[in-house]
Amino acid sequence: MWITPEEVLLANALWVSERANPFFILQRRKGHGKGGGITGLLVGTMDVVLDSSARVAPYRILHQTGDSQIFCSIACGSSRKEITEHWEWLETNLLQTLSVFDNNEDITTFVKGKISGIIAEENKSKAALEDEDSGKFREAELKMRKLFGMPGEEKLVNYYSCSYWKGRVPRQGWVYLSVNHLCFYSLLLGKEVTLVVQWTEVTRLEKNATLLFPESVRVSTRHTEHYFSMFLNVNDTFKLMEQLATIAMRQLLDNEGFAADHSLPKACKTLKNVSALKRDLDARAKNERYRALFRLTQDERLDGHTDCTLWTPFAKMHIVGQLFVSNNYICFCSREEDLCQLIIPLREVSIVEKADSSSVLPCPVSISTKNKMTFLFANLKDRDFLVQRISDFLQRTPESGHSVSQSEGSLPTPTGAAGEPSQRRHYSPSLPTANQGLLRIYQKDAPEEHGPKATKEKMKEELWNIHFLEFGRGVCMYRTSKTRELVLNGIPESLRGELWLLFSGAQNEMDTHPGYYAERVEQAMGRCTLATEEIERDLHRSMPEHHAFQNEMGIAALRRVLTAYACRNPGIGYCQAMNIVTSVLLLYCTEEEAFWLLVALCERMLPDYYNTRVVGALVDQGVFEELTRACLPFLYEHMQELGVISTISLSWFLTLFLSVMPFDSAVLLVDCFFYEGIKVIFQVALAVLHANMDTLLDCNDEGEAMTILGRYLDNVVNKQTMSPPIPHLHALLTSGDEPPPQIDVFQLIKSSCDKFGSLRADVIEQMRFHQRLKVIQSLEDTAKRSVVRALMTDSAFSIEELEELYVHFKAKHIMSCYWGASTTAAERHDPSLPYLEQYRIDLGQFCQLFGALGTWLCGPHTATLAARLFRLLDMNKDGLINFKEFVTGLSGMYHGDMTEKLKLLYNLHLPPALCPEEAESALEATQFFTDDDTPQEVKDYKYYLRMWAMENEPKKETIKDLRRMNQEQFIELCKTLYNMFSEDPLEQELYHAIATVASLLLRIGEVGKKFTNNGAKKPTDTTNAQAPAPAAELPQPEKEEPNGESSSGQSLVCRALAEAQLETPPQQTSDEEVKDDTSVSSYSIVSTGSLQCEDIADDTVLIGCAGDQQRRGSILDGDWSITFEQVLASMLTEPPLVDYFEKKGDIQARMASCKMQRVERQVSSSSDHELAQLST
């Protein structure tokens, strides 16, 4: 590429001159290409270590004048071809012009001006394509694609200088962290080290410091471990690795590729080595921490944060902390934990103004809300900018959540004459559960109690009312250590729903989505789906001991909430344990409030808990084991021997102890959970183990340990509850006649906070990351084993071969997540299906696998054959095939006998396989099935299950059931066979054999046609989808002429076989030259334009055909056809063909070849020209 002229003082330092003329010199970097000796090795090593641009552009052109020692670089290139084009352009266009000048300075000025003009013209067309990444970073990205063969879709996030430990020797080089891969490259003294690891293969990622590997990062996969050290900033590098690994795990879970945030604000200045993707990931990490800290919705994005102080009227002091501003909220968090936290929704803000500054209160900002609360922030560094940003957000904020959408808010309101629409609705504000919780509904008629428990409850309510007066009430309430104390002492039943909504963040989401719940209920109710079936099955299992769910009112409310959420989030739909949690929510909240609390639980507070594989609960189960090992090491070892921890803890986390503890006690844990999050559950779980440590250490088996823990949890009681005792579902576990001791739930909570209160949320998140890698990869291994077990009996492949095939198949599916495909991977992945059918690939990916693993490779014809096999395997015609179908196709090629292989090959040349236009004729098929204007009944999933069962009934198919093959299909079969044999060692014998078989089959078809035409008038075979015309329109002569239809059919076959050749043979002048096998190196060629079938000898290969006139005159014979038995019998007469099709393929070798190249060397979108263009 042309570059802006720059002076070079030492023209020959580290460069070798290859061409020169009086004005220009073409040079090559030492160490590039062959030769160079020790000097070249040292220069190449230096370029890699120092990340020199010469590594990208090892060629350059310098301008020189006379005896001057000053040179100017005017061009560089990454290849000799590119730099040679520039050199030739200079010689052609400038050399004669420059010889006219008399002054060297004028020559230099002219050259610089000319090159600058060329660059300016090039930049005009590229100005619109410029991104915000620096030139240095774009150069590194293009270098990565070139070094590792990545396509243009692969985006580099960042790159770092480090050492990779290969054995005991560190290799200094550069690690490139892209969205989907970790890559390393080193070139030291001529020894090249290249490493590519997909993030989806990472099973463990940890940072450690040992004597051998100081400040190192260990990246583990299923088969090996990689160590990287000597980072300039190991913490930043490790954080980025964690983020990319988390994105990869999300791909495995959801099958959704990484989508860059294009709405990210532009950087104030272009940073030298920071990409837009790196900024995007940093912003995502900050957003996640911000949302988790203040329990905000997933679409909330942090705009910025700054240090400040907050005046707290309840403490009469300024608290130091940070102010956070996002698109919908202003939040504050004190520097000291639990001292003060504040959330101010912008929809509640009425006034934002700058207050008067003073030495005591510098740069203050006052924020007033609609409920008459005022917050005073001070010590703001850039007050004017902050006030402007808040004003901008306020202008985009609606006045009130209920005024956002009048139509949504009015949806549940009864309209129309005689209230007819309201009768059709499943949800109405007039429902009892739409206005109050079930507990209040069933207690309103009960006589008022005046005992000690009622007095205690009144005292709790009064304490909270005092707290509201002092700290505020609602979403803008000050949240302090006093708030935490009140929560730990139990929330009054009358305030429980309100405070659950407040602490979980569900209140904000409900206020900003009025009418949303009613819409989802109307949309979901009445539908029959897998989720609704599961919901109906579990409705009467949800707290059946509670009187609120012993009648239709409670059951109907639970049904509406669960069905509405399944409609909102079909990715989760419904999972067991959701019914238990939701039923508790409905006791204290209205339906809409319970719905939004369920949203907060499933999507924010308990992420991935309630999906099909309960990944989140398994992750927290692993975290609990790790915490047990750290806090209770002796008990952990004993419990691991018994295998108890993983058995008992899953239900604890899934139901928040609601299913294992008396209801009145467990609901207090739910109070604490909504305020402090998941760490409360960990603390209580550890406290339960600690309280039973002595008895658990004496246990000898798993059952005994579970009995001890079950008895303990059954007897955790809440002595302050006003509700009548509710019998627990667990059987009362006692030892003899002695009643078990009761445990006060308040003492249990206090003990958990005292002993394990040092547990922090950020530590839990770090442990969750490590466990998430382990759990997801373990689930993937389980899925692989399940698939292999399902296919073992139906496939001839070994277990190891099936596992390796599954790895390759899934890799293609995952690759579509980030390198594009005709359909998104999320559309192909259905977690509700069996593991065998979850992953599916499209035609393009199947063709790649067929080319890498198939045995019937036909050169340029391979893609055509792969497409036909894909259509044959795609039974439901959705353009995708699953792993079972994929293995079925490969098994036929590798492990079938000759009959099975020929049967597969025969089917590949019949419809639907032989239909290249089938993909384009989807519209015709749709019209064919929709011509009937009668209304079609909507089929539910039960109908499709019945159809699926019918389709999977075993069907015995014999070779006699195969359809007949017409002439056009036979021609395609011959073309395929000729291409298959092109690289076989017995190529000549196979060509002779297939020519003989083709001639024989042609004669058989002709004979069969005569019998058909001379016999009784029969309709044309309707089983053949390729029949070109009705029999009445075809000529049916009683006696064929010598050069009649037989010659026409023979001509068509000859022409097809000629077209099937991989090489164009030279023109032959006579039949004698044609019959000479020595005239052509690889084929025996016969010009068959004038030959009949009977003229072709057994040792003659049928290749050529007559001139253009005969080709143009050839037509397909519509009556000609053959059967599979005839094809098989003809093939069996030729030993070379029998040996070829009986030969077993070695799939292990092909899979090993694929395994050696983990990342496909696809054509990169960055050319050598682009690489060189960014080197300056």
PDB file of N, CA and C in Angstrom, residues 599-653:
ATOM      1  N   VAL A 599     -40.787 -12.586  38.276  1.00  0.00           N
ATOM      2  CA  VAL A 599     -39.848 -12.091  37.258  1.00  0.00           C
ATOM      3  C   VAL A 599     -38.511 -11.735  37.898  1.00  0.00           C
ATOM      4  N   ALA A 600     -38.543 -11.024  39.032  1.00  0.00           N
ATOM      5  CA  ALA A 600     -37.308 -10.648  39.716  1.00  0.00           C
ATOM      6  C   ALA A 600     -36.534 -11.878  40.174  1.00  0.00           C
ATOM      7  N   LEU A 601     -37.241 -12.877  40.664  1.00  0.00           N
ATOM      8  CA  LEU A 601     -36.571 -14.094  41.121  1.00  0.00           C
ATOM      9  C   LEU A 601     -35.903 -14.843  39.978  1.00  0.00           C
ATOM     10  N   CYS A 602     -36.657 -15.113  38.928  1.00  0.00           N
ATOM     11  CA  CYS A 602     -36.162 -15.968  37.840  1.00  0.00           C
ATOM     12  C   CYS A 602     -35.120 -15.286  36.980  1.00  0.00           C
ATOM     13  N   GLU A 603     -35.207 -13.977  36.815  1.00  0.00           N
ATOM     14  CA  GLU A 603     -34.364 -13.295  35.834  1.00  0.00           C
ATOM     15  C   GLU A 603     -33.233 -12.488  36.454  1.00  0.00           C
ATOM     16  N   ARG A 604     -33.306 -12.210  37.762  1.00  0.00           N
ATOM     17  CA  ARG A 604     -32.252 -11.391  38.356  1.00  0.00           C
ATOM     18  C   ARG A 604     -31.664 -11.995  39.628  1.00  0.00           C
ATOM     19  N   MET A 605     -32.500 -12.355  40.575  1.00  0.00           N
ATOM     20  CA  MET A 605     -31.994 -12.774  41.873  1.00  0.00           C
ATOM     21  C   MET A 605     -31.543 -14.235  41.886  1.00  0.00           C
ATOM     22  N   LEU A 606     -32.164 -15.073  41.097  1.00  0.00           N
ATOM     23  CA  LEU A 606     -31.773 -16.481  40.975  1.00  0.00           C
ATOM     24  C   LEU A 606     -31.542 -16.805  39.502  1.00  0.00           C
ATOM     25  N   PRO A 607     -30.491 -16.285  38.892  1.00  0.00           N
ATOM     26  CA  PRO A 607     -30.296 -16.460  37.449  1.00  0.00           C
ATOM     27  C   PRO A 607     -30.080 -17.921  37.079  1.00  0.00           C
ATOM     28  N   ASP A 608     -30.765 -18.346  36.026  1.00  0.00           N
ATOM     29  CA  ASP A 608     -30.645 -19.698  35.458  1.00  0.00           C
ATOM     30  C   ASP A 608     -31.101 -20.796  36.415  1.00  0.00           C
ATOM     31  N   TYR A 609     -31.803 -20.435  37.494  1.00  0.00           N
ATOM     32  CA  TYR A 609     -32.285 -21.463  38.418  1.00  0.00           C
ATOM     33  C   TYR A 609     -33.379 -22.311  37.793  1.00  0.00           C
ATOM     34  N   TYR A 610     -34.275 -21.680  37.077  1.00  0.00           N
ATOM     35  CA  TYR A 610     -35.494 -22.362  36.662  1.00  0.00           C
ATOM     36  C   TYR A 610     -35.531 -22.653  35.166  1.00  0.00           C
ATOM     37  N   ASN A 611     -34.369 -22.920  34.570  1.00  0.00           N
ATOM     38  CA  ASN A 611     -34.394 -23.392  33.194  1.00  0.00           C
ATOM     39  C   ASN A 611     -34.480 -24.918  33.189  1.00  0.00           C
ATOM     40  N   THR A 612     -34.424 -25.505  32.015  1.00  0.00           N
ATOM     41  CA  THR A 612     -34.681 -26.944  31.907  1.00  0.00           C
ATOM     42  C   THR A 612     -33.635 -27.778  32.627  1.00  0.00           C
ATOM     43  N   ARG A 613     -32.432 -27.239  32.803  1.00  0.00           N
ATOM     44  CA  ARG A 613     -31.365 -28.013  33.438  1.00  0.00           C
ATOM     45  C   ARG A 613     -30.971 -27.453  34.802  1.00  0.00           C
ATOM     46  N   VAL A 614     -31.780 -26.515  35.355  1.00  0.00           N
ATOM     47  CA  VAL A 614     -31.539 -25.880  36.656  1.00  0.00           C
ATOM     48  C   VAL A 614     -30.061 -25.566  36.858  1.00  0.00           C
ATOM     49  N   VAL A 615     -29.456 -24.952  35.849  1.00  0.00           N
ATOM     50  CA  VAL A 615     -28.029 -24.684  35.881  1.00  0.00           C
ATOM     51  C   VAL A 615     -27.658 -23.805  37.063  1.00  0.00           C
ATOM     52  N   GLY A 616     -28.449 -22.756  37.307  1.00  0.00           N
ATOM     53  CA  GLY A 616     -28.125 -21.838  38.385  1.00  0.00           C
ATOM     54  C   GLY A 616     -28.105 -22.517  39.734  1.00  0.00           C
ATOM     55  N   ALA A 617     -29.065 -23.408  39.979  1.00  0.00           N
ATOM     56  CA  ALA A 617     -29.096 -24.123  41.255  1.00  0.00           C
ATOM     57  C   ALA A 617     -27.903 -25.067  41.376  1.00  0.00           C
ATOM     58  N   LEU A 618     -27.522 -25.716  40.276  1.00  0.00           N
ATOM     59  CA  LEU A 618     -26.347 -26.581  40.307  1.00  0.00           C
ATOM     60  C   LEU A 618     -25.070 -25.779  40.551  1.00  0.00           C
ATOM     61  N   VAL A 619     -25.006 -24.587  39.966  1.00  0.00           N
ATOM     62  CA  VAL A 619     -23.852 -23.723  40.198  1.00  0.00           C
ATOM     63  C   VAL A 619     -23.762 -23.336  41.665  1.00  0.00           C
ATOM     64  N   ASP A 620     -24.868 -22.909  42.246  1.00  0.00           N
ATOM     65  CA  ASP A 620     -24.850 -22.530  43.660  1.00  0.00           C
ATOM     66  C   ASP A 620     -24.635 -23.739  44.562  1.00  0.00           C
ATOM     67  N   GLN A 621     -25.035 -24.889  44.115  1.00  0.00           N
ATOM     68  CA  GLN A 621     -24.726 -26.107  44.859  1.00  0.00           C
ATOM     69  C   GLN A 621     -23.218 -26.330  44.901  1.00  0.00           C
ATOM     70  N   GLY A 622     -22.543 -26.094  43.778  1.00  0.00           N
ATOM     71  CA  GLY A 622     -21.084 -26.189  43.763  1.00  0.00           C
ATOM     72  C   GLY A 622     -20.437 -25.126  44.631  1.00  0.00           C
ATOM     73  N   VAL A 623     -20.998 -23.911  44.620  1.00  0.00           N
ATOM     74  CA  VAL A 623     -20.477 -22.849  45.483  1.00  0.00           C
ATOM     75  C   VAL A 623     -20.638 -23.245  46.947  1.00  0.00           C
ATOM     76  N   PHE A 624     -21.769 -23.849  47.280  1.00  0.00           N
ATOM     77  CA  PHE A 624     -22.014 -24.274  48.658  1.00  0.00           C
ATOM     78  C   PHE A 624     -20.995 -25.330  49.090  1.00  0.00           C
ATOM     79  N   GLU A 625     -20.686 -26.252  48.206  1.00  0.00           N
ATOM     80  CA  GLU A 625     -19.661 -27.239  48.532  1.00  0.00           C
ATOM     81  C   GLU A 625     -18.312 -26.577  48.769  1.00  0.00           C
ATOM     82  N   GLU A 626     -17.984 -25.604  47.924  1.00  0.00           N
ATOM     83  CA  GLU A 626     -16.711 -24.900  48.091  1.00  0.00           C
ATOM     84  C   GLU A 626     -16.690 -24.120  49.401  1.00  0.00           C
ATOM     85  N   LEU A 627     -17.814 -23.488  49.776  1.00  0.00           N
ATOM     86  CA  LEU A 627     -17.883 -22.764  51.047  1.00  0.00           C
ATOM     87  C   LEU A 627     -17.796 -23.730  52.224  1.00  0.00           C
ATOM     88  N   THR A 628     -18.413 -24.901  52.078  1.00  0.00           N
ATOM     89  CA  THR A 628     -18.328 -25.895  53.144  1.00  0.00           C
ATOM     90  C   THR A 628     -16.889 -26.349  53.339  1.00  0.00           C
ATOM     91  N   ARG A 629     -16.173 -26.530  52.254  1.00  0.00           N
ATOM     92  CA  ARG A 629     -14.767 -26.939  52.364  1.00  0.00           C
ATOM     93  C   ARG A 629     -13.927 -25.864  53.036  1.00  0.00           C
ATOM     94  N   ALA A 630     -14.267 -24.587  52.792  1.00  0.00           N
ATOM     95  CA  ALA A 630     -13.495 -23.498  53.389  1.00  0.00           C
ATOM     96  C   ALA A 630     -13.870 -23.256  54.846  1.00  0.00           C
ATOM     97  N   CYS A 631     -15.170 -23.362  55.173  1.00  0.00           N
ATOM     98  CA  CYS A 631     -15.636 -23.019  56.528  1.00  0.00           C
ATOM     99  C   CYS A 631     -15.711 -24.222  57.457  1.00  0.00           C
ATOM    100  N   LEU A 632     -16.022 -25.385  56.907  1.00  0.00           N
ATOM    101  CA  LEU A 632     -16.172 -26.595  57.720  1.00  0.00           C
ATOM    102  C   LEU A 632     -15.371 -27.725  57.077  1.00  0.00           C
ATOM    103  N   PRO A 633     -14.050 -27.640  57.088  1.00  0.00           N
ATOM    104  CA  PRO A 633     -13.233 -28.586  56.303  1.00  0.00           C
ATOM    105  C   PRO A 633     -13.387 -30.037  56.740  1.00  0.00           C
ATOM    106  N   PHE A 634     -13.434 -30.324  58.070  1.00  0.00           N
ATOM    107  CA  PHE A 634     -13.545 -31.716  58.515  1.00  0.00           C
ATOM    108  C   PHE A 634     -14.890 -32.314  58.119  1.00  0.00           C
ATOM    109  N   LEU A 635     -15.945 -31.524  58.303  1.00  0.00           N
ATOM    110  CA  LEU A 635     -17.261 -32.010  57.913  1.00  0.00           C
ATOM    111  C   LEU A 635     -17.351 -32.208  56.405  1.00  0.00           C
ATOM    112  N   TYR A 636     -16.714 -31.322  55.652  1.00  0.00           N
ATOM    113  CA  TYR A 636     -16.755 -31.426  54.194  1.00  0.00           C
ATOM    114  C   TYR A 636     -16.175 -32.756  53.725  1.00  0.00           C
ATOM    115  N   GLU A 637     -15.031 -33.133  54.274  1.00  0.00           N
ATOM    116  CA  GLU A 637     -14.405 -34.385  53.849  1.00  0.00           C
ATOM    117  C   GLU A 637     -15.313 -35.577  54.139  1.00  0.00           C
ATOM    118  N   HIS A 638     -15.925 -35.570  55.338  1.00  0.00           N
ATOM    119  CA  HIS A 638     -16.798 -36.683  55.687  1.00  0.00           C
ATOM    120  C   HIS A 638     -18.055 -36.697  54.807  1.00  0.00           C
ATOM    121  N   MET A 639     -18.628 -35.525  54.555  1.00  0.00           N
ATOM    122  CA  MET A 639     -19.831 -35.454  53.723  1.00  0.00           C
ATOM    123  C   MET A 639     -19.538 -35.846  52.282  1.00  0.00           C
ATOM    124  N   GLN A 640     -18.349 -35.532  51.806  1.00  0.00           N
ATOM    125  CA  GLN A 640     -17.989 -35.929  50.450  1.00  0.00           C
ATOM    126  C   GLN A 640     -17.916 -37.444  50.344  1.00  0.00           C
ATOM    127  N   GLU A 641     -17.417 -38.072  51.371  1.00  0.00           N
ATOM    128  CA  GLU A 641     -17.361 -39.536  51.353  1.00  0.00           C
ATOM    129  C   GLU A 641     -18.766 -40.130  51.289  1.00  0.00           C
ATOM    130  N   LEU A 642     -19.696 -39.492  51.992  1.00  0.00           N
ATOM    131  CA  LEU A 642     -21.071 -39.981  51.981  1.00  0.00           C
ATOM    132  C   LEU A 642     -21.849 -39.516  50.751  1.00  0.00           C
ATOM    133  N   GLY A 643     -21.367 -38.442  50.075  1.00  0.00           N
ATOM    134  CA  GLY A 643     -22.070 -37.903  48.912  1.00  0.00           C
ATOM    135  C   GLY A 643     -23.370 -37.224  49.254  1.00  0.00           C
ATOM    136  N   VAL A 644     -23.389 -36.537  50.396  1.00  0.00           N
ATOM    137  CA  VAL A 644     -24.643 -35.973  50.897  1.00  0.00           C
ATOM    138  C   VAL A 644     -24.881 -34.552  50.409  1.00  0.00           C
ATOM    139  N   ILE A 645     -23.824 -33.747  50.325  1.00  0.00           N
ATOM    140  CA  ILE A 645     -24.010 -32.317  50.066  1.00  0.00           C
ATOM    141  C   ILE A 645     -24.772 -32.086  48.768  1.00  0.00           C
ATOM    142  N   SER A 646     -24.370 -32.761  47.712  1.00  0.00           N
ATOM    143  CA  SER A 646     -25.035 -32.547  46.421  1.00  0.00           C
ATOM    144  C   SER A 646     -26.469 -33.060  46.440  1.00  0.00           C
ATOM    145  N   THR A 647     -26.769 -34.013  47.321  1.00  0.00           N
ATOM    146  CA  THR A 647     -28.114 -34.581  47.367  1.00  0.00           C
ATOM    147  C   THR A 647     -29.088 -33.676  48.104  1.00  0.00           C
ATOM    148  N   ILE A 648     -28.636 -33.120  49.230  1.00  0.00           N
ATOM    149  CA  ILE A 648     -29.560 -32.390  50.094  1.00  0.00           C
ATOM    150  C   ILE A 648     -29.745 -30.939  49.705  1.00  0.00           C
ATOM    151  N   SER A 649     -28.718 -30.347  49.102  1.00  0.00           N
ATOM    152  CA  SER A 649     -28.732 -28.891  48.982  1.00  0.00           C
ATOM    153  C   SER A 649     -29.531 -28.376  47.799  1.00  0.00           C
ATOM    154  N   LEU A 650     -29.799 -29.194  46.778  1.00  0.00           N
ATOM    155  CA  LEU A 650     -30.472 -28.687  45.580  1.00  0.00           C
ATOM    156  C   LEU A 650     -31.862 -28.155  45.922  1.00  0.00           C
ATOM    157  N   SER A 651     -32.625 -28.901  46.704  1.00  0.00           N
ATOM    158  CA  SER A 651     -33.970 -28.431  47.058  1.00  0.00           C
ATOM    159  C   SER A 651     -33.917 -27.214  47.977  1.00  0.00           C
ATOM    160  N   TRP A 652     -32.853 -27.087  48.779  1.00  0.00           N
ATOM    161  CA  TRP A 652     -32.714 -25.906  49.629  1.00  0.00           C
ATOM    162  C   TRP A 652     -32.665 -24.639  48.783  1.00  0.00           C
ATOM    163  N   PHE A 653     -31.877 -24.691  47.712  1.00  0.00           N
ATOM    164  CA  PHE A 653     -31.698 -23.495  46.885  1.00  0.00           C
ATOM    165  C   PHE A 653     -32.871 -23.269  45.941  1.00  0.00           C
TER     166      PHE A 653
END
